[in-house]
Coordinates of C-alpha atoms in Angstrom, one line a residue:
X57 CA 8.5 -5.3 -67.4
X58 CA 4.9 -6.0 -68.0
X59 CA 3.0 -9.3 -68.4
X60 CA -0.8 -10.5 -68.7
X61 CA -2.7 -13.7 -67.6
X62 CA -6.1 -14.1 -67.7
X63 CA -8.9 -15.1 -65.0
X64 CA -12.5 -14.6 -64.4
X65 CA -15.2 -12.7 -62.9
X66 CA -19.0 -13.6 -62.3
X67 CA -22.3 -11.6 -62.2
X68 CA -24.8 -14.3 -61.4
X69 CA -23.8 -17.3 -63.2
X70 CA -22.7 -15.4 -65.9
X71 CA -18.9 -15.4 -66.5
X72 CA -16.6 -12.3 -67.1
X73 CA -13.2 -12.6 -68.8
X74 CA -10.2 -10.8 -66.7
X75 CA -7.4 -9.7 -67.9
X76 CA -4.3 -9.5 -65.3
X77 CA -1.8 -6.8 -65.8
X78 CA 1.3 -7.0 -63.7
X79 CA 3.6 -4.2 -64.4
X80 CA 7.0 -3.8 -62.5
X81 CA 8.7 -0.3 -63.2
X82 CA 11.1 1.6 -61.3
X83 CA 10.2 4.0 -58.4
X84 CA 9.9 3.5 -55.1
X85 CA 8.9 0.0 -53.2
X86 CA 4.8 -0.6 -53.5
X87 CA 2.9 -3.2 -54.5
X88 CA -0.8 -1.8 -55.8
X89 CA -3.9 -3.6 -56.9
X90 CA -5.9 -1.4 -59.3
X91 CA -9.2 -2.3 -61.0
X92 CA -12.2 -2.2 -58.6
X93 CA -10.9 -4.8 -56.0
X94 CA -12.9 -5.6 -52.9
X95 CA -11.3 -6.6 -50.0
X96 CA -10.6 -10.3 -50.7
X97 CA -8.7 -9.3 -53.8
X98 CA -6.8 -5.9 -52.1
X99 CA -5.5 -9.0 -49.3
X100 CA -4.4 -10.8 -52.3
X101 CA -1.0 -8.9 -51.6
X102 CA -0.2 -10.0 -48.3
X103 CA -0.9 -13.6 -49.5
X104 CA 1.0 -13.7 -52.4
X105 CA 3.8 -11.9 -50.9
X106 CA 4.2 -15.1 -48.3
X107 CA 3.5 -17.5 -50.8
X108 CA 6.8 -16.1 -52.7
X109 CA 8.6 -15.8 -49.8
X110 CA 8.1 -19.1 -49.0
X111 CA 9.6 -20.4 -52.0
X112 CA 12.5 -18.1 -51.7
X113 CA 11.6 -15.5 -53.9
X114 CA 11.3 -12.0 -52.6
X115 CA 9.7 -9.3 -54.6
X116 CA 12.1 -6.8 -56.5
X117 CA 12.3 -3.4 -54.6
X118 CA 10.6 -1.4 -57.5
X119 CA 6.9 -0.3 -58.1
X120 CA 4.4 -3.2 -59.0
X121 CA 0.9 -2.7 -60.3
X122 CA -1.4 -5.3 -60.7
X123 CA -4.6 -4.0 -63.1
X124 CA -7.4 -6.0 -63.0
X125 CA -9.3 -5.0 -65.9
X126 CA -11.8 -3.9 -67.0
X127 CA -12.3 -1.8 -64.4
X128 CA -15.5 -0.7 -64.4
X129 CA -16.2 -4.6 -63.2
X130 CA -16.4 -5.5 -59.4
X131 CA -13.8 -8.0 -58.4
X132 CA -14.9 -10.1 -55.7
X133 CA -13.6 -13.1 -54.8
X134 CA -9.8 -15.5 -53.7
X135 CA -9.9 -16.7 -56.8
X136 CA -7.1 -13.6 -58.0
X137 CA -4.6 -14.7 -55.5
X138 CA -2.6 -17.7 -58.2
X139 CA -3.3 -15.3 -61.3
X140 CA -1.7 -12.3 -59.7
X141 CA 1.1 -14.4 -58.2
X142 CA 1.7 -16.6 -61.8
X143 CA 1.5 -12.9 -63.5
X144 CA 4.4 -11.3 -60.8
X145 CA 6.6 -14.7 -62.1
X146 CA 6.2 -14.1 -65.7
X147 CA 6.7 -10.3 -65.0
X148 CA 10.1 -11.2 -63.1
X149 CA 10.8 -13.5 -66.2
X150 CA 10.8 -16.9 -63.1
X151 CA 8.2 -18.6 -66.1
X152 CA 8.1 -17.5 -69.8
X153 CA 4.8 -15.0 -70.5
X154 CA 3.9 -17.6 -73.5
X155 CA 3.4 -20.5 -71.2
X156 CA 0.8 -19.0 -68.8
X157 CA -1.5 -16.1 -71.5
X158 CA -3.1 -19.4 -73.0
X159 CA -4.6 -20.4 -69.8
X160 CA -7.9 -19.2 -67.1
X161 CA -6.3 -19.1 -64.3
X162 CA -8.2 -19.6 -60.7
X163 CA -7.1 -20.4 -56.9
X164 CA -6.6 -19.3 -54.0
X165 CA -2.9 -19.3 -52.4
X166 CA -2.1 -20.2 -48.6
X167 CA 0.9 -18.4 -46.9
X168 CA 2.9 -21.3 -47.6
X169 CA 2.1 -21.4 -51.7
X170 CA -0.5 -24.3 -51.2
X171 CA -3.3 -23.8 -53.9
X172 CA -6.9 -24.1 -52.1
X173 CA -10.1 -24.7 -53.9
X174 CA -12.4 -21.7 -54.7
X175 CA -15.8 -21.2 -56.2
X176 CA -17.1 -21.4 -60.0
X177 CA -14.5 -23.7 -61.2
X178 CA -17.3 -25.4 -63.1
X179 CA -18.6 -22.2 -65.1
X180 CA -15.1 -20.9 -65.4
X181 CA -13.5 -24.0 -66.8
X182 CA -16.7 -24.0 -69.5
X183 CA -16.5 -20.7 -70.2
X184 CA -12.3 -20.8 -70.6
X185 CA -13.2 -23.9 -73.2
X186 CA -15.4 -21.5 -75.0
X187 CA -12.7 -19.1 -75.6
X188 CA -9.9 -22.6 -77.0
X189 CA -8.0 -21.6 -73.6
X190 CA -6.2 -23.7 -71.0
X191 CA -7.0 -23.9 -67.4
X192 CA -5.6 -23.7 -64.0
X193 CA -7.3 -24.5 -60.7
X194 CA -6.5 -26.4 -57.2
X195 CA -5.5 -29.6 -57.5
X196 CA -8.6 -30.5 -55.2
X197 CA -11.2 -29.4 -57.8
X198 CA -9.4 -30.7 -61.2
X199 CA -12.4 -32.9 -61.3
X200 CA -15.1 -30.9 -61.4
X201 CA -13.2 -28.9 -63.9
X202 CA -12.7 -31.7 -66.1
X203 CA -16.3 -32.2 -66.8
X204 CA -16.2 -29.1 -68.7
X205 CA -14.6 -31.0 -71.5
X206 CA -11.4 -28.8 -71.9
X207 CA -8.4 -30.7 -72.8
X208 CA -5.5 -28.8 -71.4
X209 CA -6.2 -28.7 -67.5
X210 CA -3.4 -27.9 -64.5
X211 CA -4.1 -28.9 -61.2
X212 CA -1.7 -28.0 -59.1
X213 CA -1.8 -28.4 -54.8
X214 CA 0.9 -25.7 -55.1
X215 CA 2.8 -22.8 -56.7
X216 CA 5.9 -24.8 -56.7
X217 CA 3.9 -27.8 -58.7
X218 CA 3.1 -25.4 -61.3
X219 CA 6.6 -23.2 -61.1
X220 CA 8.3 -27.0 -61.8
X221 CA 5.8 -28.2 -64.7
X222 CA 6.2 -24.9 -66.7
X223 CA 9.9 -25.1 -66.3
X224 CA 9.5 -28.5 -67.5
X225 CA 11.4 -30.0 -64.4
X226 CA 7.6 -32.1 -63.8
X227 CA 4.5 -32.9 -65.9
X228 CA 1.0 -32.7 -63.9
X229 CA -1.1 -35.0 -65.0
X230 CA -5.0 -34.4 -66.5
X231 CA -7.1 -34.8 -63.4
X232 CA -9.6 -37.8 -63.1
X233 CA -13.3 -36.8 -63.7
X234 CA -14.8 -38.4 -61.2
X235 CA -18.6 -39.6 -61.4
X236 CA -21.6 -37.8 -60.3
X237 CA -22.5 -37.7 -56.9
X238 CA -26.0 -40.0 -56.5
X239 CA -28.0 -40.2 -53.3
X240 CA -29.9 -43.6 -53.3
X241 CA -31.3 -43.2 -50.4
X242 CA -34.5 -42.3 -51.2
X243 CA -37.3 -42.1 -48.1
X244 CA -39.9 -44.5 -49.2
X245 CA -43.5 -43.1 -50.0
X246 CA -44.8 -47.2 -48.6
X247 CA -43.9 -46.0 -44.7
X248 CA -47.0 -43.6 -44.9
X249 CA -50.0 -44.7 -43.0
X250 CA -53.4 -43.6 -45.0
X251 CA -53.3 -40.8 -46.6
X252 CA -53.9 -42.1 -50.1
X253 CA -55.4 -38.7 -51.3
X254 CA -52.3 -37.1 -50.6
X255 CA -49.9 -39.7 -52.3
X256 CA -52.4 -39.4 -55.3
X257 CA -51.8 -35.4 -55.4
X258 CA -48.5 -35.9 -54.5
X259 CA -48.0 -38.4 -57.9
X260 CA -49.5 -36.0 -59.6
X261 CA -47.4 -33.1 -58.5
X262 CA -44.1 -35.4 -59.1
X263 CA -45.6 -35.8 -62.6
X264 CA -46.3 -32.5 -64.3
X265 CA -44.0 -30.1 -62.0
X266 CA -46.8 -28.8 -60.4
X267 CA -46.8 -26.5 -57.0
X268 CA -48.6 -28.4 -54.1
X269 CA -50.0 -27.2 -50.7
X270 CA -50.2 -29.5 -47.7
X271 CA -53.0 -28.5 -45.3
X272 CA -53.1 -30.1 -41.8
X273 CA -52.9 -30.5 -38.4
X274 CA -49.4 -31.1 -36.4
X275 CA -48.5 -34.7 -37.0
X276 CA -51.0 -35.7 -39.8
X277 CA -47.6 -36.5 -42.1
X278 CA -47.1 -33.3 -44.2
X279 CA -43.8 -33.0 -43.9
X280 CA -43.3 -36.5 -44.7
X281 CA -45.2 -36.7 -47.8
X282 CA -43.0 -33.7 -49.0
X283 CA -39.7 -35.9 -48.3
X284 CA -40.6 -38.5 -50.3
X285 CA -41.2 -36.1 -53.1
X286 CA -37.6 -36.9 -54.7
X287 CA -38.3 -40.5 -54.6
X288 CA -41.2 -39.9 -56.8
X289 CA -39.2 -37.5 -59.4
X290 CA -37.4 -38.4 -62.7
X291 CA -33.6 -38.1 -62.7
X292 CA -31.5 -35.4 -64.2
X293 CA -30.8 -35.2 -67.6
X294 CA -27.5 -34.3 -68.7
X295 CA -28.0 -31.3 -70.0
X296 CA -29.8 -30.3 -66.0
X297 CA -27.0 -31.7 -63.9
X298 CA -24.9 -29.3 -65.9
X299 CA -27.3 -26.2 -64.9
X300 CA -27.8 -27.3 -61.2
X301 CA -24.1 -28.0 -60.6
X302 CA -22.9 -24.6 -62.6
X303 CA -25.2 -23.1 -60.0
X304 CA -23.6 -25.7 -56.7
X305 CA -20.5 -24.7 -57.8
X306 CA -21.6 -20.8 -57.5
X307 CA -22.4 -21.2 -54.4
X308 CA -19.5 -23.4 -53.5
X309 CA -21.5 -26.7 -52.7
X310 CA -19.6 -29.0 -55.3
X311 CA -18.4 -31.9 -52.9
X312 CA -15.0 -33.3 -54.2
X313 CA -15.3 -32.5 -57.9
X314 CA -18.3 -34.3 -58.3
X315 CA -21.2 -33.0 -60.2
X316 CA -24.8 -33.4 -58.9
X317 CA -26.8 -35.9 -60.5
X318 CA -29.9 -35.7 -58.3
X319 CA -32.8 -33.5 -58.5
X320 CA -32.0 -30.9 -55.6
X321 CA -34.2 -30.7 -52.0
X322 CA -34.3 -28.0 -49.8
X323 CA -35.6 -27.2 -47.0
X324 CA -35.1 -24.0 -45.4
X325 CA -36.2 -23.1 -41.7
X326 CA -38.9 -20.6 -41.8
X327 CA -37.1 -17.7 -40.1
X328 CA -35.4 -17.7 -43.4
X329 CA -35.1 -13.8 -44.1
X330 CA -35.6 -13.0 -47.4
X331 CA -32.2 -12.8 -48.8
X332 CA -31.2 -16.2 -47.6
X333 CA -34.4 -17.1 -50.0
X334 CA -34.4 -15.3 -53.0
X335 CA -30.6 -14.5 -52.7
X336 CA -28.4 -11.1 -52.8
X337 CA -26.4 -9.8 -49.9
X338 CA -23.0 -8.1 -50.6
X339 CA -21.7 -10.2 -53.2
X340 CA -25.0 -11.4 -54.3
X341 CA -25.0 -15.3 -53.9
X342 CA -28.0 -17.8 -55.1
X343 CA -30.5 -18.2 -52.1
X344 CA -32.5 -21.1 -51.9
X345 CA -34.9 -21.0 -54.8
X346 CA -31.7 -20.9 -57.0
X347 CA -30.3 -24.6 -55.2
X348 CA -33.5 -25.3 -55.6
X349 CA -33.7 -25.1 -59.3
X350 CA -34.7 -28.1 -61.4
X351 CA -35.8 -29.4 -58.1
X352 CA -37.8 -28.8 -54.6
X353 CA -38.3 -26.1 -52.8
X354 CA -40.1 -27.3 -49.4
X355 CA -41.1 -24.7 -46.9
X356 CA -42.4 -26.1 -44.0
X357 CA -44.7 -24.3 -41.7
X358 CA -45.7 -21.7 -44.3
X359 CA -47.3 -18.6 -42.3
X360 CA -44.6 -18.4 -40.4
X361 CA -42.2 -17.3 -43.0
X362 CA -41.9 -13.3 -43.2
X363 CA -44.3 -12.1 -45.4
X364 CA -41.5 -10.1 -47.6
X365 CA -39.9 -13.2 -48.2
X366 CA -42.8 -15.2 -49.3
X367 CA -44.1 -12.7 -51.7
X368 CA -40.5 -12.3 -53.3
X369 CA -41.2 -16.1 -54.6
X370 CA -44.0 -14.2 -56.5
X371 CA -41.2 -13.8 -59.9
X372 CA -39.5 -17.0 -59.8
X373 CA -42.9 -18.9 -59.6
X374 CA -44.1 -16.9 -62.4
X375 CA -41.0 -17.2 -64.7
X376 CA -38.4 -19.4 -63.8
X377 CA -35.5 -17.0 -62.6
X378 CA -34.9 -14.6 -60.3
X379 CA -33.4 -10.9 -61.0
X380 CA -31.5 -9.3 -57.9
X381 CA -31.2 -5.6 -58.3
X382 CA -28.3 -3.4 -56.0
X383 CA -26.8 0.1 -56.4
X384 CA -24.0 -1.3 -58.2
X385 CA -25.2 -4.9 -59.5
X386 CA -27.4 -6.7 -61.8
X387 CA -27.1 -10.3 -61.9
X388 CA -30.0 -13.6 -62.5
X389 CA -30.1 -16.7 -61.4
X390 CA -32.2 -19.6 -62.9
X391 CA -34.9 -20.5 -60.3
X392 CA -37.1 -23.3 -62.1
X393 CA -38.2 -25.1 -58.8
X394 CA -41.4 -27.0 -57.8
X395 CA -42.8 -25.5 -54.6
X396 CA -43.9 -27.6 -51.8
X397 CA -45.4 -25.4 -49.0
X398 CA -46.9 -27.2 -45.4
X399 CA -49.2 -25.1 -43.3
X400 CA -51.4 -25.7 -40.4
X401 CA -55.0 -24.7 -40.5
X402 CA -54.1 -22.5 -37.7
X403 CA -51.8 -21.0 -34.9
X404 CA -53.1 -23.6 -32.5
X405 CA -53.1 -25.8 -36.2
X406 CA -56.5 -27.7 -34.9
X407 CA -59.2 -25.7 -36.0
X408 CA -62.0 -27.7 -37.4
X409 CA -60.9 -30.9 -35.0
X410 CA -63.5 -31.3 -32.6
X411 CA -62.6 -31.5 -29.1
X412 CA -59.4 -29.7 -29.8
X413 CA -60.1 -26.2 -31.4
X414 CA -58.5 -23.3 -29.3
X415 CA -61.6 -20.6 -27.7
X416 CA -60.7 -17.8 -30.8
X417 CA -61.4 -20.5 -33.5
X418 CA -62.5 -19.7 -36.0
X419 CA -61.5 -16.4 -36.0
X420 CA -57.7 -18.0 -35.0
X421 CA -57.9 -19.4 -38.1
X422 CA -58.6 -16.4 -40.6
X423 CA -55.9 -14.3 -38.9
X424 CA -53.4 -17.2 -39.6
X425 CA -54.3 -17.9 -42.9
X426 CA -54.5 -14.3 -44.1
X427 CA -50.5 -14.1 -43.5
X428 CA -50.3 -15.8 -47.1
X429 CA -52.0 -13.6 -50.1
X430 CA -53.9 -14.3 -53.1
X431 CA -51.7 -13.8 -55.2
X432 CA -49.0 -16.2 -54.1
X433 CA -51.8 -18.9 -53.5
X434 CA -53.2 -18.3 -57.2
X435 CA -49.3 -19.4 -57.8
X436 CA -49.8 -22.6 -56.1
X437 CA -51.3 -25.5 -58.2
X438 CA -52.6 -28.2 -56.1
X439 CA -54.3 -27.6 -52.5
X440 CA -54.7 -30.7 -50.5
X441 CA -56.1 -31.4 -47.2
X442 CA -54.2 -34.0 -44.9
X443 CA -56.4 -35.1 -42.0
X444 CA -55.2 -36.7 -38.9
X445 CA -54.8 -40.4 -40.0
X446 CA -57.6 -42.8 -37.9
X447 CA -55.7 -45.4 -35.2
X448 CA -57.2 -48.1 -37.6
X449 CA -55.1 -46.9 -40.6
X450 CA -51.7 -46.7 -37.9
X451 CA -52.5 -50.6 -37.3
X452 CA -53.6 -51.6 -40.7
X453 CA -50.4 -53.7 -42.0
X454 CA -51.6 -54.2 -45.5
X455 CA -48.7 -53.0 -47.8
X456 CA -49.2 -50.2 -50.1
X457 CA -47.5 -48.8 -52.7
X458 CA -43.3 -48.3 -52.9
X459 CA -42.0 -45.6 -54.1
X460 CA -40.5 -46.9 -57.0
X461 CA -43.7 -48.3 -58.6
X462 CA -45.1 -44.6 -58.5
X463 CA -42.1 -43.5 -60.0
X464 CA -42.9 -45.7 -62.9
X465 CA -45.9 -44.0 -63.7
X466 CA -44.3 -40.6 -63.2
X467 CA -41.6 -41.6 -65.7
X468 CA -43.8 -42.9 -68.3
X469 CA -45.9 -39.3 -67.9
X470 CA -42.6 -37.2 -67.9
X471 CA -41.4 -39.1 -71.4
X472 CA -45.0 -38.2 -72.7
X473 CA -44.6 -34.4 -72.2
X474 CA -41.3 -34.4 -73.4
X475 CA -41.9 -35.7 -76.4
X476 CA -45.2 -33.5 -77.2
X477 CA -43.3 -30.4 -75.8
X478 CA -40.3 -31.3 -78.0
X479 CA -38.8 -28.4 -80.2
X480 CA -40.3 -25.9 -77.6
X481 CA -38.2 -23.9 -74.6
X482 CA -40.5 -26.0 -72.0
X483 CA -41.0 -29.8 -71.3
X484 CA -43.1 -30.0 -68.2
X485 CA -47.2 -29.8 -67.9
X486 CA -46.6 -26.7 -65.4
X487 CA -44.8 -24.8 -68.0
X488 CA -47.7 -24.8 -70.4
X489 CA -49.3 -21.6 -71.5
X490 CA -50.7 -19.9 -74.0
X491 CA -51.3 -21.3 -77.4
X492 CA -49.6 -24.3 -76.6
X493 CA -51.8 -25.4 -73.4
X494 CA -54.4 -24.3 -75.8
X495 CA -53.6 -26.9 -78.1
X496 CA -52.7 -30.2 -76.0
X497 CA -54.9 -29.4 -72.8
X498 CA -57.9 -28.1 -74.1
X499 CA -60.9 -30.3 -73.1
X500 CA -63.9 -32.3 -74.4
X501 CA -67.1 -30.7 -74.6
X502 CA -68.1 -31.8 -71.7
X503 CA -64.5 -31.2 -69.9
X504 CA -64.7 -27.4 -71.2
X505 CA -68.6 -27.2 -70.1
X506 CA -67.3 -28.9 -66.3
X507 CA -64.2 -26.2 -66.6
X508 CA -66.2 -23.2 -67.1
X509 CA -69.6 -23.6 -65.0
X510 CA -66.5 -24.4 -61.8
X511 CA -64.6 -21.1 -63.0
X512 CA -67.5 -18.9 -62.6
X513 CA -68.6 -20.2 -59.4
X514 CA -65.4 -20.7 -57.8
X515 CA -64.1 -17.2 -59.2
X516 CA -61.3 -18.5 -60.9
X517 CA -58.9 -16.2 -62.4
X518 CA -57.1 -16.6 -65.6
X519 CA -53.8 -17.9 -64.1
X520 CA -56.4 -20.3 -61.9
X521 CA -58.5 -21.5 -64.7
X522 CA -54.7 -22.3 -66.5
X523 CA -53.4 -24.2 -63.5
X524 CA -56.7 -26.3 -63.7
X525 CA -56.4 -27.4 -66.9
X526 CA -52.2 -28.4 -66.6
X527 CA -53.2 -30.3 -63.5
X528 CA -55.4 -32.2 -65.7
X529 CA -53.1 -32.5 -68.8
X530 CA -51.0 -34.6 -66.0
X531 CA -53.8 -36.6 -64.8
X532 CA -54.6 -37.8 -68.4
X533 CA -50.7 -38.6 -69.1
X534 CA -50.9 -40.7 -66.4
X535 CA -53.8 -42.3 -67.5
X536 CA -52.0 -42.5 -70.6
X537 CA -54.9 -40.6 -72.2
X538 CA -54.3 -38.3 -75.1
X539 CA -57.6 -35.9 -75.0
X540 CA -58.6 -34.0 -71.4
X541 CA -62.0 -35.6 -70.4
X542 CA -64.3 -34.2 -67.9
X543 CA -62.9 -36.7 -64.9
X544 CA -59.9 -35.7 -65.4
X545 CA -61.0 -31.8 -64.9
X546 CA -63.2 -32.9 -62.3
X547 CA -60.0 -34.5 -60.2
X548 CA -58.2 -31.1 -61.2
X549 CA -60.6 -28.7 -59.3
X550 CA -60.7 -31.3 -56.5
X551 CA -57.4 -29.9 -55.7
X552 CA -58.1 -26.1 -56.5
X553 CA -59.2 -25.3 -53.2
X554 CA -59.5 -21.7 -51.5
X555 CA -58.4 -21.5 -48.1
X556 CA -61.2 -19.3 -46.4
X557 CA -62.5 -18.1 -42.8
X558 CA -64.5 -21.4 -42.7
X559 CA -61.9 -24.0 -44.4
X560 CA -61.6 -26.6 -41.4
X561 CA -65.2 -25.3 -40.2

């Protein structure tokens, strides 16, 4: 007797069809997984074994072979427990082959046939609509399978739910798609004391995509400028909570079927190894740059960071994804992120304040900086200084700018470079390049004359003198300006700051 259903597979967020052989010949008692299995599959046996048994079913004493193919395809993952145990019942003729080889099949089976969620419903269900097939998951994740748009979805709590529905003793219903998770809770740029500088580069940042460096010492309010970033930032379009949930779902951060409708923030601890950063490890999961995609990246403290992991960001800075490489495995992930990096001056982080600078400044100072390289800060857009804010700007009640009245101006600048980007694979200021920042960011005369006279004496490279002039594409679309001008360039370099031996001297 032999029977096939079909499941999935993942390199990345890319999806694998699986086909599930489940043969039961004569011979002696065994029950064999074949087909590149890692251990979470190989356990599979044990699982669905108990799951049977706790229906009543016991397996027949012949010789079973389940063959995951194709086999030259790692299986990793729970998700093969419900296909192998659906393809043992059609094999033992409990539920006709015909009803279950027209569906993807995914879940995870508990010892007493309860169906538990798993990861990459979302991408699985997209990918099994592709291909005009049903789908079967956990009952707890029909929703985020639903936004898929498939029509024929089963979600079943357990094997017994689905044993009963294709018997046609019960119908399970198509599961609710539940609405977006939204986070209105937004910190509020107005709580900031001073610091108008910074909420001008940080506007400007929110505005074109750019990369932004925070420059301070301790308790001058980096870290909260940077977390009221999202307040700041236009909300996901349809098409991006599809990519940043495919990814959540990946990594198994999809909260109770509902997709993620705001603009991801993270915030890893800077004894982040590199891995956890750029992603990998055994099965290769997305590290933070990938939840950070479409979204911020903050790292806080910036030096601190191992100097591996920080110069892996190099790639997806440069291009948007990140490619991890293994013996046996090849997989990308999207990592389109905005990098927000904090950093003190120096260990002590007061060099430069007088009064306060430790006895080895300012040599302190160029050892700690020098942990970051050139390279990565060429990456980095905007550089902005964040003094220690005066005890008359702590008292001074005077209200300032909300958040939402920022955002405003951000929005109107977003639609802007949308629409002149439109037809084109980009639709932010910081993706610009080549002919086409060429053609809606080159300057007036006296712009390009400003430009070039501050390249050659700041030693700007090419990828510098480029981030110059999409800092100051943004600065004109919020000035709802349609040709680069010499302030606006002027305001640019302003923020195109080299961190040096003598930078807080």
């Amino acid at each position: 007797m032999l029977s096939r259903v079909y499941t999935v597979s993942f390199q990345g967020i890319e999806v694998l069809p699986v086909r599930v052989e489940v043969q039961i010949a004569n011979g002696l008692p065994s029950f064999t997984i074949v087909g590149l299995a890692d251990k979470a599959v190989a356990e599979s046996r044990e699982r669905v074994r108990s799951a049977l048994s706790g229906l009543g079913l016991s397996l027949p004493p012949k010789r079973i072979t389940v063959n995951l193919a194709p086999a030259n395809i790692v299986k990793e993952g729970s998700h093969f427990d419900l296909p192998i145990a659906l393809g043992l019942l059609s094999a033992m003729e409990i539920i006709p082959e015909r009803s279950v080889s027209s569906f993807t099949i995914m879940g995870e089976l508990g010892l007493d046939g309860t169906i538990s969620g798993v990861t990459g419903i979302l991408p699985a269900a997209i990918f099994a609509n592709s291909l005009n097939q049903g789908f079967i998951c956990p009952f707890s994740q029909g929703s985020e399978a639903a936004w898929s748009g498939i029509s024929n979805i089963l979600a079943a709590s357990s094997l017994l739910e689905l044993i009963n529905h294709f018997k046609g003793l019960c119908t399970l219903p198509y599961p609710e798609k539940l609405s977006p998770e939204v986070n209105t809770s937004f910190l509020d740029i107005k709580d900031i004391k001073g610091q108008e500088s910074a909420k001008r580069a940080l506007e400007i940042a929110a505005a074109g995509g750019h990369n932004l460096l925070l420059i301070g010492p301790p308790g001058a309010g980096k870290s909260m400028l940077a977390s009221r970033l999202p307040s700041l930032l236009p909300a996901l379009t349809s098409k991006e909570i599809l990519e940043v949930s495919m990814i959540h779902s990946i990594a198994g951060m999809i909260k109770e079927g509902r997709l993620v409708s705001n603009r991801p923030y993270r915030s890893p601890h800077h004894s982040a190894s590199m891995v956890s950063l750029v992603g990998g490890g055994n099965k290769a999961k997305p590290g933070e740059v990938s939840l950070a995609h479409k979204g911020v990246l903050f790292l806080d403290e910036l030096p601190e960071f191992q100097r591996s992991a920080l110069e892996a960001l190099r790639q997806p800075l440069e291009t948007g994804s990140i490619s991890i490489s293994r013996a046996n495995l090849h997989v990308s992930y999207p990592a389109k992120f905005q990098l927000v990096a904090a950093m003190n001056p120096c260990r002590c982080g007061y060099l430069g304040t007088p009064g306060q600078e430790c006895s080895r400044a300012p040599k302190c100072g160029e050892e700690y900086q020098s942990k970051i390289s050139g390279p990565l800060l060429d990456r980095i857009d905007m550089h902005i200084e964040v003094p220690s804010v005066p005890p008359w700007d702590m008292t001074n009640s005077s209200s300032t700018e909300t958040s939402a009245e920022i955002a405003k101006r951000v929005f109107c600048a977003v639609s802007l470079q949308i629409s002149r980007y439109k037809g084109s694979k980009i639709s932010r200021n910081s993706e610009a390049d080549g002919e086409i920042l060429e053609e809606f960011s080159h300057p007036d005369s006296e712009g390009e004359k400003l430009l070039i006279t501050a390249a050659e004496q700041l030693k700007l490279s090419a990828r510098g003198y480029n981030r110059v002039l999409r800092v100051a594409r943004t600065i004109a679309d919020l000035g709802m300006e349609e040709k680069v001008r010499a302030p606006h360039i002027a305001e640019a370099l302003s923020f195109r700051r080299v961190i040096h031996r003598n930078h807080f001297s």
